[in-house]
């Protein structure tokens, strides 16, 4: 049996990133938690091997055919293209990831996410909707207006890329859910499965990963539910089978592996707000002039180029989204 303990608390000091908030090494090494994590993450690697070997206990492997594969590629919508930068190579977007359920290093998701079973994939619509219901991902995708869009992506850690996402507008999803008029927010929650993501055994981390938008933001033309990228179904490390992309916001809003949509009139406390309320807020709109408390947001690195360029307000999408925030001057809109 392969037992390899990922030293997730041994993050290089140069990576002054959000990850510290999840698994701060000083915090962890002080307590018995260190042992628990070592065990948990060892289990994670062990499981990857199980999956590669054909799986045990019914875990789906990447060899399982994706029933939606023949639907791709979707027709590109010419209204959503990026003209000022080149497309980032697929290999980079698919291998440099944040998906903390699978570990804290950028290459952990591509190594570990294969263990996540994504069929069947039930999605629920709950809370302030005309009638709560559940649907299966393969049923949902057939009911949606499918298209491809090219968007800029900007992580709060200051890296950026350009990718072609396949999916459907979040507005179509909201219409499908039929929220009642008093619903103000839509909350998205990721799966829970500590068998494939032993990090979810860490009780001090506020799993499941939770994010939210106002219903107005969700209905904005740019909010996009993503099912694929580069003309194919989404890789698991990028959030298969269903994730959000909101290109004017920092990437942590883009919840991966969504299983629950909850409509509510209460602003949710998100995963990052719970972990670091002084550093992460609800809105998380990109702004070069509002630094993160620990680093500047003035510039960003375009992955694969080694180039740093100026960050753009709302990541360059101000024309489409600035009007959402005109009456919210008192809010912390940019963190
Ligand atoms: N969704 C879940 N469930 N778990 C996560 O850790 N990380 C977020 C977001 N969605 C995350 C998540 C962060 S911090 C970023 S920057 C983007 O996913 C990264 O998306 P990518 O790996 O496809 O580039």
Coordinates of C-alpha atoms and ligand atoms in Angstrom, one line a residue:
X1 CA 0.0 0.0 0.0
X2 CA 1.3 3.4 -0.9
X3 CA 1.3 5.7 2.1
X4 CA 2.6 9.1 1.3
X5 CA 1.9 11.8 3.9
X6 CA 1.3 15.2 2.1
X7 CA 3.1 17.9 4.1
X8 CA 0.3 20.3 3.6
X9 CA 1.3 22.4 6.6
X10 CA 4.8 22.8 5.2
X11 CA 3.8 25.4 2.7
X12 CA 6.7 27.4 1.3
X13 CA 6.8 30.9 2.9
X14 CA 6.7 32.3 -0.6
X15 CA 3.2 31.1 -1.0
X16 CA 1.5 33.7 1.2
X17 CA -1.9 32.5 0.1
X18 CA -5.3 31.9 1.3
X19 CA -4.4 28.3 2.0
X20 CA -2.8 29.4 5.2
X21 CA -6.2 30.0 6.5
X22 CA -7.3 26.5 5.8
X23 CA -4.4 24.7 7.2
X24 CA -2.1 27.0 9.1
X25 CA 0.8 25.0 10.1
X26 CA 1.5 26.6 13.4
X27 CA -2.1 26.2 14.4
X28 CA -2.1 22.6 13.3
X29 CA 1.2 21.5 14.7
X30 CA 0.2 22.8 18.1
X31 CA -2.5 20.2 18.5
X32 CA -3.4 16.6 17.8
X33 CA -4.8 17.9 14.5
X34 CA -1.4 17.3 12.9
X35 CA -1.7 13.6 13.4
X36 CA -5.2 13.6 12.1
X37 CA -4.3 15.4 9.0
X38 CA -1.3 13.3 8.3
X39 CA -3.5 10.2 8.5
X40 CA -6.2 11.8 6.4
X41 CA -4.0 12.9 3.6
X42 CA -2.1 9.6 3.6
X43 CA -5.5 8.0 3.1
X44 CA -6.1 10.4 0.2
X45 CA -3.0 9.3 -1.7
X46 CA -3.8 5.7 -0.9
X47 CA -7.2 6.2 -2.4
X48 CA -5.9 7.7 -5.6
X49 CA -4.0 4.5 -6.1
X50 CA -7.2 2.5 -5.5
X51 CA -9.0 4.5 -8.1
X52 CA -6.3 4.1 -10.7
X53 CA -6.3 0.3 -10.1
X54 CA -9.9 0.1 -11.0
X55 CA -11.6 1.3 -7.9
X56 CA -13.0 -0.3 -4.8
X57 CA -16.3 0.1 -3.1
X58 CA -18.0 1.3 -6.2
X59 CA -15.9 4.4 -6.7
X60 CA -16.2 5.7 -10.2
X61 CA -13.0 6.1 -12.2
X62 CA -12.1 8.3 -15.1
X63 CA -12.6 5.2 -17.3
X64 CA -16.4 5.5 -16.7
X65 CA -17.8 7.1 -19.9
X66 CA -19.3 10.5 -19.5
X67 CA -22.9 10.3 -20.8
X68 CA -22.8 14.0 -21.9
X69 CA -19.5 13.7 -23.8
X70 CA -21.1 13.6 -27.3
X71 CA -22.8 16.9 -26.6
X72 CA -19.5 18.8 -26.8
X73 CA -18.2 21.1 -28.2
X74 CA -20.9 23.7 -27.6
X75 CA -21.3 26.6 -30.0
X76 CA -19.1 29.6 -29.0
X77 CA -21.1 32.7 -28.2
X78 CA -19.3 35.5 -30.0
X79 CA -20.5 38.1 -27.4
X80 CA -18.1 36.5 -24.8
X81 CA -14.6 36.4 -26.1
X82 CA -11.3 37.8 -24.9
X83 CA -9.4 39.9 -27.4
X84 CA -6.6 41.4 -25.3
X85 CA -4.8 38.2 -24.3
X86 CA -4.2 34.7 -25.7
X87 CA -6.0 31.6 -24.6
X88 CA -4.2 29.8 -21.8
X89 CA -3.1 26.3 -22.7
X90 CA -5.6 23.6 -21.5
X91 CA -2.8 21.7 -19.8
X92 CA -2.2 24.6 -17.5
X93 CA -5.8 25.3 -16.6
X94 CA -6.3 21.6 -15.9
X95 CA -3.3 21.1 -13.7
X96 CA -2.8 24.3 -11.6
X97 CA -5.9 24.2 -9.4
X98 CA -7.5 25.2 -6.1
X99 CA -9.8 22.6 -4.8
X100 CA -9.1 22.3 -1.1
X101 CA -11.2 19.2 -0.6
X102 CA -8.3 17.5 -2.4
X103 CA -5.3 19.2 -0.8
X104 CA -3.6 22.6 -0.6
X105 CA -1.0 22.3 -3.3
X106 CA -1.8 23.3 -6.9
X107 CA -1.2 19.9 -8.2
X108 CA -3.1 18.0 -5.5
X109 CA -6.5 18.3 -7.3
X110 CA -5.3 16.7 -10.6
X111 CA -3.8 13.8 -8.6
X112 CA -6.7 13.3 -6.2
X113 CA -9.9 14.5 -7.8
X114 CA -10.3 11.4 -10.0
X115 CA -11.7 9.6 -6.9
X116 CA -14.8 11.7 -6.8
X117 CA -17.8 9.8 -8.2
X118 CA -19.8 12.2 -10.4
X119 CA -22.5 9.8 -11.7
X120 CA -25.2 9.8 -10.6
X121 CA -25.1 13.5 -9.6
X122 CA -28.1 14.8 -7.8
X123 CA -28.7 18.6 -7.6
X124 CA -31.3 20.1 -5.2
X125 CA -33.1 23.4 -5.4
X126 CA -34.2 24.4 -1.9
X127 CA -35.4 27.3 0.3
X128 CA -37.4 30.1 -1.2
X129 CA -38.5 28.4 -4.4
X130 CA -42.0 27.8 -5.6
X131 CA -41.5 24.1 -4.8
X132 CA -38.3 22.4 -3.7
X133 CA -37.1 19.7 -6.0
X134 CA -34.1 17.6 -7.0
X135 CA -32.8 16.8 -10.5
X136 CA -30.1 14.8 -12.0
X137 CA -27.2 16.6 -13.7
X138 CA -27.7 14.7 -17.0
X139 CA -31.4 15.8 -17.0
X140 CA -30.6 19.4 -16.1
X141 CA -28.0 19.9 -18.8
X142 CA -30.4 18.7 -21.5
X143 CA -32.9 21.4 -20.3
X144 CA -30.4 24.2 -20.5
X145 CA -29.4 26.6 -23.4
X146 CA -25.8 25.4 -24.0
X147 CA -23.0 27.6 -25.3
X148 CA -19.3 28.3 -25.0
X149 CA -17.8 31.5 -23.6
X150 CA -14.3 32.7 -23.3
X151 CA -13.6 34.5 -20.1
X152 CA -10.7 35.9 -18.1
X153 CA -10.3 34.2 -14.7
X154 CA -8.6 36.0 -11.8
X155 CA -7.7 34.3 -8.5
X156 CA -7.4 36.3 -5.3
X157 CA -3.8 34.9 -5.1
X158 CA -3.1 37.1 -8.2
X159 CA -2.8 34.5 -10.9
X160 CA -5.0 34.7 -14.0
X161 CA -5.8 32.8 -17.2
X162 CA -8.1 32.9 -20.2
X163 CA -10.2 29.8 -20.8
X164 CA -13.2 28.6 -23.0
X165 CA -15.9 27.4 -20.6
X166 CA -18.9 25.4 -21.8
X167 CA -22.2 25.6 -20.0
X168 CA -25.3 27.7 -19.6
X169 CA -26.2 31.1 -18.1
X170 CA -26.9 31.1 -14.4
X171 CA -30.1 33.1 -15.3
X172 CA -31.4 30.0 -17.1
X173 CA -30.7 28.0 -13.9
X174 CA -32.4 30.5 -11.7
X175 CA -35.5 30.5 -14.0
X176 CA -35.5 26.7 -13.8
X177 CA -35.4 26.9 -10.0
X178 CA -38.3 29.3 -9.8
X179 CA -37.3 31.4 -6.7
X180 CA -40.1 33.3 -4.9
X181 CA -39.9 37.1 -5.2
X182 CA -38.6 37.5 -1.7
X183 CA -35.5 35.4 -2.4
X184 CA -32.4 37.7 -2.3
X185 CA -29.5 35.3 -2.4
X186 CA -28.6 32.0 -3.9
X187 CA -26.3 29.8 -1.9
X188 CA -24.2 27.1 -3.5
X189 CA -22.9 24.1 -1.6
X190 CA -20.4 21.5 -2.8
X191 CA -20.6 17.8 -2.1
X192 CA -19.4 16.1 1.1
X193 CA -17.6 12.8 0.9
X194 CA -14.8 12.3 3.4
X195 CA -14.1 8.9 1.8
X196 CA -12.7 10.6 -1.3
X197 CA -11.7 13.9 0.4
X198 CA -10.3 13.0 3.8
X199 CA -9.6 16.7 4.3
X200 CA -13.3 17.0 5.0
X201 CA -12.6 15.1 8.3
X202 CA -11.0 18.3 9.6
X203 CA -13.8 19.5 11.8
X204 CA -12.4 23.0 12.2
X205 CA -12.7 23.7 8.4
X206 CA -16.3 24.9 7.5
X207 CA -17.1 22.2 5.0
X208 CA -18.9 21.9 2.7
X209 CA -17.4 24.6 0.5
X210 CA -20.1 27.3 0.4
X211 CA -20.5 30.4 -1.7
X212 CA -23.3 32.7 -2.6
X213 CA -24.4 35.5 -5.0
X214 CA -27.3 37.8 -4.8
X215 CA -30.1 36.7 -7.1
X216 CA -29.5 39.9 -9.1
X217 CA -25.9 38.8 -9.6
X218 CA -26.9 35.3 -10.5
X219 CA -29.2 36.8 -13.1
X220 CA -26.5 39.0 -14.6
X221 CA -25.6 38.0 -18.1
X222 CA -22.0 37.0 -17.1
X223 CA -22.8 34.5 -14.4
X224 CA -22.2 31.2 -16.0
X225 CA -22.8 27.6 -14.9
X226 CA -19.9 25.5 -16.3
X227 CA -20.1 21.9 -17.3
X228 CA -17.1 21.8 -19.6
X229 CA -13.9 23.5 -20.9
X230 CA -11.9 23.4 -24.0
X231 CA -14.8 21.8 -25.9
X232 CA -15.0 18.8 -23.5
X233 CA -16.7 17.8 -20.3
X234 CA -15.1 19.5 -17.3
X235 CA -12.3 17.6 -15.6
X236 CA -13.0 16.7 -12.0
X237 CA -10.1 18.9 -10.8
X238 CA -11.9 21.9 -12.4
X239 CA -15.2 21.2 -10.7
X240 CA -17.1 18.5 -12.7
X241 CA -19.9 18.0 -13.2
X242 CA -21.1 21.5 -12.4
X243 CA -19.4 24.7 -11.2
X244 CA -19.9 28.4 -11.2
X245 CA -17.9 31.0 -13.1
X246 CA -18.3 34.7 -12.2
X247 CA -15.5 36.3 -14.2
X248 CA -15.7 39.8 -12.5
X249 CA -15.1 38.3 -9.1
X250 CA -12.1 36.6 -7.5
X251 CA -12.0 32.9 -8.4
X252 CA -13.0 31.7 -4.9
X253 CA -16.6 32.6 -5.6
X254 CA -16.6 30.0 -8.4
X255 CA -17.9 27.0 -6.4
X256 CA -16.9 23.6 -7.8
X257 CA -18.8 20.4 -7.7
X258 CA -22.1 22.0 -6.8
X259 CA -24.9 19.8 -5.4
X260 CA -27.2 22.3 -3.6
X261 CA -28.7 25.6 -4.6
X262 CA -30.5 27.3 -1.7
X263 CA -32.5 30.4 -2.2
X264 CA -32.8 32.7 0.8
X265 CA -33.4 36.2 2.0
X266 CA -30.4 35.9 4.4
X267 CA -26.8 36.7 3.2
X268 CA -24.9 33.5 3.7
X269 CA -21.6 33.1 5.6
X270 CA -19.4 31.6 2.9
X271 CA -16.5 29.2 3.4
X272 CA -13.8 31.9 3.2
X273 CA -15.8 34.4 5.3
X274 CA -15.9 31.7 8.0
X275 CA -12.2 31.0 7.7
X276 CA -10.9 34.5 7.4
X277 CA -13.5 37.2 8.0
X278 CA -10.9 40.0 8.0
X279 CA -9.5 38.9 4.6
X280 CA -12.5 37.6 2.6
X281 CA -15.9 39.0 2.2
X282 CA -19.2 38.2 0.4
X283 CA -18.7 40.4 -2.7
X284 CA -15.1 39.6 -3.8
X285 CA -15.2 41.8 -6.9
X286 CA -11.8 42.3 -8.5
X287 CA -10.3 45.7 -7.9
X288 CA -6.6 46.6 -8.4
X289 CA -6.8 49.5 -5.9
X290 CA -8.0 47.4 -3.0
X291 CA -5.2 45.3 -1.7
X292 CA -5.7 42.0 0.1
X293 CA -4.6 42.6 3.7
X294 CA -1.4 40.7 3.0
X295 CA -0.6 41.4 -0.7
X296 CA -1.3 43.9 -3.5
X297 CA -3.9 43.3 -6.1
X298 CA -2.5 45.9 -8.5
X299 CA -1.0 43.3 -10.9
X300 CA -1.6 39.7 -11.9
X301 CA 0.4 36.9 -13.4
X302 CA -1.0 35.4 -16.6
X303 CA -0.3 31.7 -16.1
X304 CA 2.0 30.1 -18.6
X305 CA 3.5 33.4 -19.8
X306 CA 5.5 34.6 -16.8
X307 CA 4.1 38.0 -17.5
X308 CA 2.7 40.3 -14.9
X309 CA 0.1 42.8 -16.1
X310 CA -2.1 45.4 -14.5
X311 CA -5.3 44.1 -12.8
X312 CA -8.5 45.5 -14.3
X313 CA -11.4 46.8 -12.2
X314 CA -14.1 44.0 -12.2
X315 CA -11.5 42.0 -14.1
X316 CA -12.4 44.1 -17.2
X317 CA -16.2 43.3 -17.0
X318 CA -17.3 46.6 -15.4
X319 CA -19.6 47.5 -18.3
X320 CA -21.7 44.4 -17.6
X321 CA -21.7 44.4 -13.8
X322 CA -20.9 47.8 -12.2
X323 CA -24.6 48.8 -12.1
X324 CA -25.2 45.9 -9.7
X325 CA -23.3 47.8 -7.0
X326 CA -24.4 51.4 -7.4
X327 CA -26.4 51.4 -4.1
X328 CA -23.9 49.5 -2.1
X329 CA -21.2 52.1 -1.4
X330 CA -21.1 51.2 2.3
X331 CA -20.3 47.5 1.6
X332 CA -16.8 45.9 1.3
X333 CA -17.4 45.2 -2.4
X334 CA -13.8 44.3 -3.2
X335 CA -12.8 41.7 -0.8
Ligands
LIG1 N1 -14.7 25.1 -5.1 C1 -14.6 24.1 -4.1 N2 -15.5 23.2 -3.9 N3 -13.4 24.0 -3.4 C2 -12.4 24.9 -3.5 O1 -11.4 24.8 -2.8 N4 -11.5 26.8 -4.7 C3 -11.9 28.1 -5.4 C4 -12.8 27.9 -6.6 N5 -13.8 26.9 -6.3 C5 -12.5 25.9 -4.5 C6 -13.7 25.9 -5.3 C7 -10.8 28.9 -5.8 S1 -9.9 29.6 -4.5 C8 -10.5 29.2 -7.1 S2 -9.3 30.3 -7.5 C9 -11.1 28.4 -8.2 O2 -12.0 27.4 -7.7 C10 -10.1 27.8 -9.0 O3 -10.6 27.2 -10.1 P1 -9.7 26.4 -11.1 O4 -8.9 25.4 -10.3 O5 -10.6 25.7 -12.1 O6 -8.8 27.4 -11.7

